[in-house]
Amino acid sequence: MLKGAIEYAPSTFEERGAAVAFTTPLLSQTRVRRGDRSKLEVLIPSLSQGLGIYVVAWRAVPDMVSMTMHDRYLHDLIVKEDACSPYEIRRATLKAARRGLAGPQAAQAARRVLEEDDEQGTLTHYLLILAILKAVGLESPEMLKAGIDTDEGQRLTRQLMTRAAESLRMDATLLYARLADVAAVAAPVGLARSPRTGRLARGLNDLKSFRDSMTAWAQDVPSDAGPVAEFCAAVAQHSIDIGDTVLGDFHRRIEAIGPLLRDWDDAFIRVRGQAARMAWLLDGWSHITGAWEVAQGEDRQQQAATVNDLFRILPLLPRREAGRDFVEDAKQVKVVHRRSVRMLEDWRMGRMDIDAIRRIESVKAFAP
Amino acid sequence: MTGKADDAGREPAPADHLPGLESRLFDIPETKFIEVVRLLERVRDHPDVRQTFAAIRPRLIQVRPGRRPTLKRVLCMPFEDVLESVGGVDVPPGRIERRVIDPAWRLVTECGDEALIDQLDRQVQEMAPGNLNALRNVGRRLWPMAAKAIRQATQEMVQGAVVLLQGDEELRRQVLDVAAFLEIGLTVEALKDALTPKPLPALDDHHVAAIEQAVQAVARQSTGAVHHLLLAAASRLATPADLLAVLNDMDFGKARREQPAIFARLGGLMVTNLEERTARLDGPGDGQGGGQGGGQGGGKSRAAAAIAPEDAVAIAERLVASVNTTSAVMDFVAEPLYRKRLESVTAAVRAMLAGAVLDSAPDGILTAVPAPAVSGRPVPVNENAQLAAEDHARALRRCEGLADVLDLQKPLRDAMASMERGLTARADALLAQYSKTTGIPGDAETAEINLFYALRLLELIAGPAKADRLRTAIMAATGEFAEDGE
């Protein structure tokens, strides 16, 4: 059941696992992955004592840790849906929050985000239709004027898409199927020309703000947590570098919608891979950037405590993704971290710490 | 901000327009608010504008716009930390009331060096807001002159002072306190930099060293001024009584001989301060004065009900921390009266907590769980009420940390047990009704969310282990995870 603390140096994103937004402080942002014989297992970071990780069979977690009701529900949901990708975990997390189990504010935020996801899906679909029609020279002012959500607009769209399929030398049904696939992959990332930035592109922007804020904080605030903040900024920077490259390439490939639809087998696998890589790259960061935003309204001592808490759950890049050994670097920071961490908080002692739970729920309400 | 309010901002002088403006100044965006404040400041001496500033002070404190510097504001710098706050329970020890500012300022302008005041006033008018060093340079010349003017006017009771102070002995005493702070203005300003941020959560070694250094500097000037310096230091601490705990190990320099007397005076002041703070728990008009806090329920308990449960616990935690520190260090003084007075403070805090958190729990927590509707169709939970109920439940849990010192163990245990029973009964009633909603998608979801919200309250009150029984029952009723996923 418990494999004991191990050195944590994953090679791939999948091995690192997807972060789960639990509200039990001990489990907050622990990672779930598929382990031996495809069984789910959870990676629990050690309690500020070092960088070791406890690997626990997913099913055994409730027996080992006293979990909040929210987490018991989310745990069962993840088992039921056999979820372990960032996308699946996020949907499960939003579903649990929407039920009210992380409080009314988190429930409202989850409802809003689920609606935004739906709207983003529709918008992406619409923009991709326009891009396909433009690619085959079938732009129609009448269609735009009628609007895609009217009967007339939909009739015109169907007509034009049938002609576009002919032009692309494929069946209209196949064109629609591919369009749906591209939209599903592109909606979370967002299109370059979309009036609304996609969730992952927004996450990358948030990460840039986080990097700047952490760097400034490390310079302005004399604190033991300064080197820890610098390290957080450095890890963020590395993720940003990779993210910018992946996002740029993804947008270029989606822009060339004609070749994408024609050379489907290779090209689609590539864009799908890039979208997945963006999701993995930013996985776990939204809680961190959100927690730091929430901490901006607090005093510097609380901010230093937040920096130390964030260090414990920092999404270090896997070895194959980074040119730098962050695990090794983190060990150097660990010494400073130990000096300034708040060791005697209730949650570190295994007790239910209602204030710590509330802090996590506030972040969930701010950045669901 | 509306166009009308803009007009009012540009022409702030007409008195009959201002009362309406005050209320609107709480609703307008922050940038507009700052803009209006800047315009009003140009005519700030107009009585109606002064009244407007008093009315909008809560938002001024919140927004903290870089206020245009004035010479009067420079005068207040050395004692600004000991000025009483607007509303709230916390009062700095040895506090100076805001009503003292105007008479003190008039004594300075009427009895002080007129040429110097004019010169400094012109300098200040040309300064940019936030230029602290420049303001302190003005203060360096203003404060000694102002202190001398106030002392001469009050001690010799010149005609202006007699009219201004109107036989108000308390006002006279506080005006003299102002003079004392002004005499050590520069040292106080340097100490403020060392005791940052305000409120300072805990005193570290370097803070103590800075206070000690400032005490020695002031003692060289006048041993009598050390008391005021220590008041300025205490007012910057989250728990002012923490200062008492470090005083005995400090070297007071030239005031070494007076150290026991200074300690005793400051200790007494801390006790009085705690009494003042607990008296404020009664709200205005019901103050029983220092040292009376009997804590026998009644008025204090009724007044406490107006305080939000979370705020009540935070206030209680601060007061209890101060009582603990004060009582530990006052043992040195071996004065039984202090112990008795501190016991009264503790009793007052107990009564406040019982009224604001324990007695109000049934209304604050249980009513958030909707009773089953007669029609059988579930009524959605009011999420604002749920939010308030959760805050109340957390406050109740936080009382556990205070129960021993306040002798609240039994009432708290009873309140928690009563809440647990009440929530379980209400949740069971909702659960019994749930089966009627199956097959009606909207109703089923509403009923489930109601159950989950009740589950959360039970979890907050009784902990996850006890709440798990309800969770299992809910999951069995909904059948959501009936099939094993792995």
mmCIF file with all atom_site columns, C-alpha atoms in Angstrom, chain A residues 38-40 59 66-70 72-73 76-77 79-80 82 95 98-105 107-108 111 299 301 352 354-355 358 361, chain B residues 197 201 310 383-384 386-387 390-391 393-394 397-398 445 448-449 452-453 455-456 459-460 464-465 467-468 471 475 478 480-481 483-486:
data_model
loop_
_atom_site.group_PDB
_atom_site.id
_atom_site.type_symbol
_atom_site.label_atom_id
_atom_site.label_alt_id
_atom_site.label_comp_id
_atom_site.label_asym_id
_atom_site.label_entity_id
_atom_site.label_seq_id
_atom_site.pdbx_PDB_ins_code
_atom_site.Cartn_x
_atom_site.Cartn_y
_atom_site.Cartn_z
_atom_site.occupancy
_atom_site.B_iso_or_equiv
_atom_site.pdbx_formal_charge
_atom_site.auth_seq_id
_atom_site.auth_comp_id
_atom_site.auth_asym_id
_atom_site.auth_atom_id
_atom_site.pdbx_PDB_model_num
ATOM 1  C CA . SER A 1 38  ? -2.616  0.548  -14.745 1.00 0.00 ? 38  SER A CA 1
ATOM 2  C CA . LYS A 1 39  ? -3.886  1.092  -11.202 1.00 0.00 ? 39  LYS A CA 1
ATOM 3  C CA . LEU A 1 40  ? -4.185  4.679  -10.038 1.00 0.00 ? 40  LEU A CA 1
ATOM 4  C CA . ARG A 1 59  ? -7.821  3.386  -3.131  1.00 0.00 ? 59  ARG A CA 1
ATOM 5  C CA . SER A 1 66  ? -8.509  12.095 7.246   1.00 0.00 ? 66  SER A CA 1
ATOM 6  C CA . MET A 1 67  ? -10.017 13.748 4.162   1.00 0.00 ? 67  MET A CA 1
ATOM 7  C CA . THR A 1 68  ? -12.578 16.521 3.808   1.00 0.00 ? 68  THR A CA 1
ATOM 8  C CA . MET A 1 69  ? -16.013 15.554 2.497   1.00 0.00 ? 69  MET A CA 1
ATOM 9  C CA . HIS A 1 70  ? -15.108 17.328 -0.751  1.00 0.00 ? 70  HIS A CA 1
ATOM 10 C CA . ARG A 1 72  ? -13.913 11.918 -0.358  1.00 0.00 ? 72  ARG A CA 1
ATOM 11 C CA . TYR A 1 73  ? -16.359 12.791 -3.132  1.00 0.00 ? 73  TYR A CA 1
ATOM 12 C CA . ASP A 1 76  ? -14.626 8.444  -5.488  1.00 0.00 ? 76  ASP A CA 1
ATOM 13 C CA . LEU A 1 77  ? -15.365 10.384 -8.679  1.00 0.00 ? 77  LEU A CA 1
ATOM 14 C CA . VAL A 1 79  ? -12.014 6.211  -9.221  1.00 0.00 ? 79  VAL A CA 1
ATOM 15 C CA . LYS A 1 80  ? -15.354 5.972  -10.979 1.00 0.00 ? 80  LYS A CA 1
ATOM 16 C CA . ASP A 1 82  ? -10.737 6.347  -13.967 1.00 0.00 ? 82  ASP A CA 1
ATOM 17 C CA . LYS A 1 95  ? -17.927 18.726 -10.828 1.00 0.00 ? 95  LYS A CA 1
ATOM 18 C CA . ARG A 1 98  ? -20.193 22.596 -8.399  1.00 0.00 ? 98  ARG A CA 1
ATOM 19 C CA . ARG A 1 99  ? -21.906 20.294 -5.902  1.00 0.00 ? 99  ARG A CA 1
ATOM 20 C CA . GLY A 1 100 ? -21.063 22.831 -3.190  1.00 0.00 ? 100 GLY A CA 1
ATOM 21 C CA . LEU A 1 101 ? -18.596 20.591 -1.375  1.00 0.00 ? 101 LEU A CA 1
ATOM 22 C CA . ALA A 1 102 ? -15.849 23.247 -1.382  1.00 0.00 ? 102 ALA A CA 1
ATOM 23 C CA . GLY A 1 103 ? -18.244 25.985 -0.268  1.00 0.00 ? 103 GLY A CA 1
ATOM 24 C CA . PRO A 1 104 ? -20.693 28.339 -2.007  1.00 0.00 ? 104 PRO A CA 1
ATOM 25 C CA . GLN A 1 105 ? -18.030 30.586 -3.540  1.00 0.00 ? 105 GLN A CA 1
ATOM 26 C CA . ALA A 1 107 ? -19.517 26.290 -6.326  1.00 0.00 ? 107 ALA A CA 1
ATOM 27 C CA . GLN A 1 108 ? -20.368 29.594 -8.015  1.00 0.00 ? 108 GLN A CA 1
ATOM 28 C CA . ARG A 1 111 ? -20.555 26.842 -12.414 1.00 0.00 ? 111 ARG A CA 1
ATOM 29 C CA . ASP A 1 299 ? 0.963   40.942 4.987   1.00 0.00 ? 299 ASP A CA 1
ATOM 30 C CA . GLN A 1 301 ? 4.832   37.375 6.773   1.00 0.00 ? 301 GLN A CA 1
ATOM 31 C CA . MET A 1 352 ? -7.921  19.019 10.384  1.00 0.00 ? 352 MET A CA 1
ATOM 32 C CA . ILE A 1 354 ? -9.983  24.591 9.285   1.00 0.00 ? 354 ILE A CA 1
ATOM 33 C CA . ASP A 1 355 ? -8.040  27.769 8.531   1.00 0.00 ? 355 ASP A CA 1
ATOM 34 C CA . ARG A 1 358 ? -10.378 27.678 4.122   1.00 0.00 ? 358 ARG A CA 1
ATOM 35 C CA . GLU A 1 361 ? -11.046 26.837 -0.712  1.00 0.00 ? 361 GLU A CA 1
ATOM 36 C CA . PRO B 2 197 ? 4.821   46.657 9.181   1.00 0.00 ? 197 PRO B CA 1
ATOM 37 C CA . PRO B 2 201 ? 2.862   40.464 14.505  1.00 0.00 ? 201 PRO B CA 1
ATOM 38 C CA . GLU B 2 310 ? -15.659 35.559 13.120  1.00 0.00 ? 310 GLU B CA 1
ATOM 39 C CA . GLU B 2 383 ? -25.783 30.629 -0.755  1.00 0.00 ? 383 GLU B CA 1
ATOM 40 C CA . ASN B 2 384 ? -25.186 33.860 1.159   1.00 0.00 ? 384 ASN B CA 1
ATOM 41 C CA . GLN B 2 386 ? -24.749 29.183 3.724   1.00 0.00 ? 386 GLN B CA 1
ATOM 42 C CA . LEU B 2 387 ? -21.592 31.311 3.545   1.00 0.00 ? 387 LEU B CA 1
ATOM 43 C CA . GLU B 2 390 ? -20.035 28.317 7.489   1.00 0.00 ? 390 GLU B CA 1
ATOM 44 C CA . ASP B 2 391 ? -18.242 31.365 8.917   1.00 0.00 ? 391 ASP B CA 1
ATOM 45 C CA . ALA B 2 393 ? -19.399 27.265 12.314  1.00 0.00 ? 393 ALA B CA 1
ATOM 46 C CA . ARG B 2 394 ? -15.691 28.038 11.878  1.00 0.00 ? 394 ARG B CA 1
ATOM 47 C CA . ARG B 2 397 ? -14.613 25.755 16.210  1.00 0.00 ? 397 ARG B CA 1
ATOM 48 C CA . ARG B 2 398 ? -12.067 28.499 16.839  1.00 0.00 ? 398 ARG B CA 1
ATOM 49 C CA . GLU B 2 445 ? -29.808 18.358 -8.374  1.00 0.00 ? 445 GLU B CA 1
ATOM 50 C CA . GLU B 2 448 ? -28.440 16.982 -3.709  1.00 0.00 ? 448 GLU B CA 1
ATOM 51 C CA . ILE B 2 449 ? -26.738 20.376 -3.413  1.00 0.00 ? 449 ILE B CA 1
ATOM 52 C CA . PHE B 2 452 ? -24.063 18.546 0.368   1.00 0.00 ? 452 PHE B CA 1
ATOM 53 C CA . TYR B 2 453 ? -24.284 22.009 1.947   1.00 0.00 ? 453 TYR B CA 1
ATOM 54 C CA . LEU B 2 455 ? -22.962 17.906 5.003   1.00 0.00 ? 455 LEU B CA 1
ATOM 55 C CA . ARG B 2 456 ? -20.396 20.702 4.883   1.00 0.00 ? 456 ARG B CA 1
ATOM 56 C CA . GLU B 2 459 ? -18.263 18.536 8.795   1.00 0.00 ? 459 GLU B CA 1
ATOM 57 C CA . LEU B 2 460 ? -17.259 21.985 10.071  1.00 0.00 ? 460 LEU B CA 1
ATOM 58 C CA . PRO B 2 464 ? -15.069 14.604 8.941   1.00 0.00 ? 464 PRO B CA 1
ATOM 59 C CA . ALA B 2 465 ? -15.273 11.344 10.854  1.00 0.00 ? 465 ALA B CA 1
ATOM 60 C CA . ALA B 2 467 ? -19.877 13.749 8.918   1.00 0.00 ? 467 ALA B CA 1
ATOM 61 C CA . ASP B 2 468 ? -18.894 10.641 6.973   1.00 0.00 ? 468 ASP B CA 1
ATOM 62 C CA . ARG B 2 471 ? -21.968 11.340 3.348   1.00 0.00 ? 471 ARG B CA 1
ATOM 63 C CA . MET B 2 475 ? -24.214 8.648  -1.681  1.00 0.00 ? 475 MET B CA 1
ATOM 64 C CA . THR B 2 478 ? -28.242 9.271  -4.886  1.00 0.00 ? 478 THR B CA 1
ATOM 65 C CA . GLU B 2 480 ? -23.954 8.225  -7.815  1.00 0.00 ? 480 GLU B CA 1
ATOM 66 C CA . PHE B 2 481 ? -21.040 5.913  -7.107  1.00 0.00 ? 481 PHE B CA 1
ATOM 67 C CA . GLU B 2 483 ? -20.948 0.974  -9.496  1.00 0.00 ? 483 GLU B CA 1
ATOM 68 C CA . ASP B 2 484 ? -17.294 0.456  -8.775  1.00 0.00 ? 484 ASP B CA 1
ATOM 69 C CA . GLY B 2 485 ? -15.082 2.320  -11.201 1.00 0.00 ? 485 GLY B CA 1
ATOM 70 C CA . GLU B 2 486 ? -11.961 0.258  -11.022 1.00 0.00 ? 486 GLU B CA 1
#
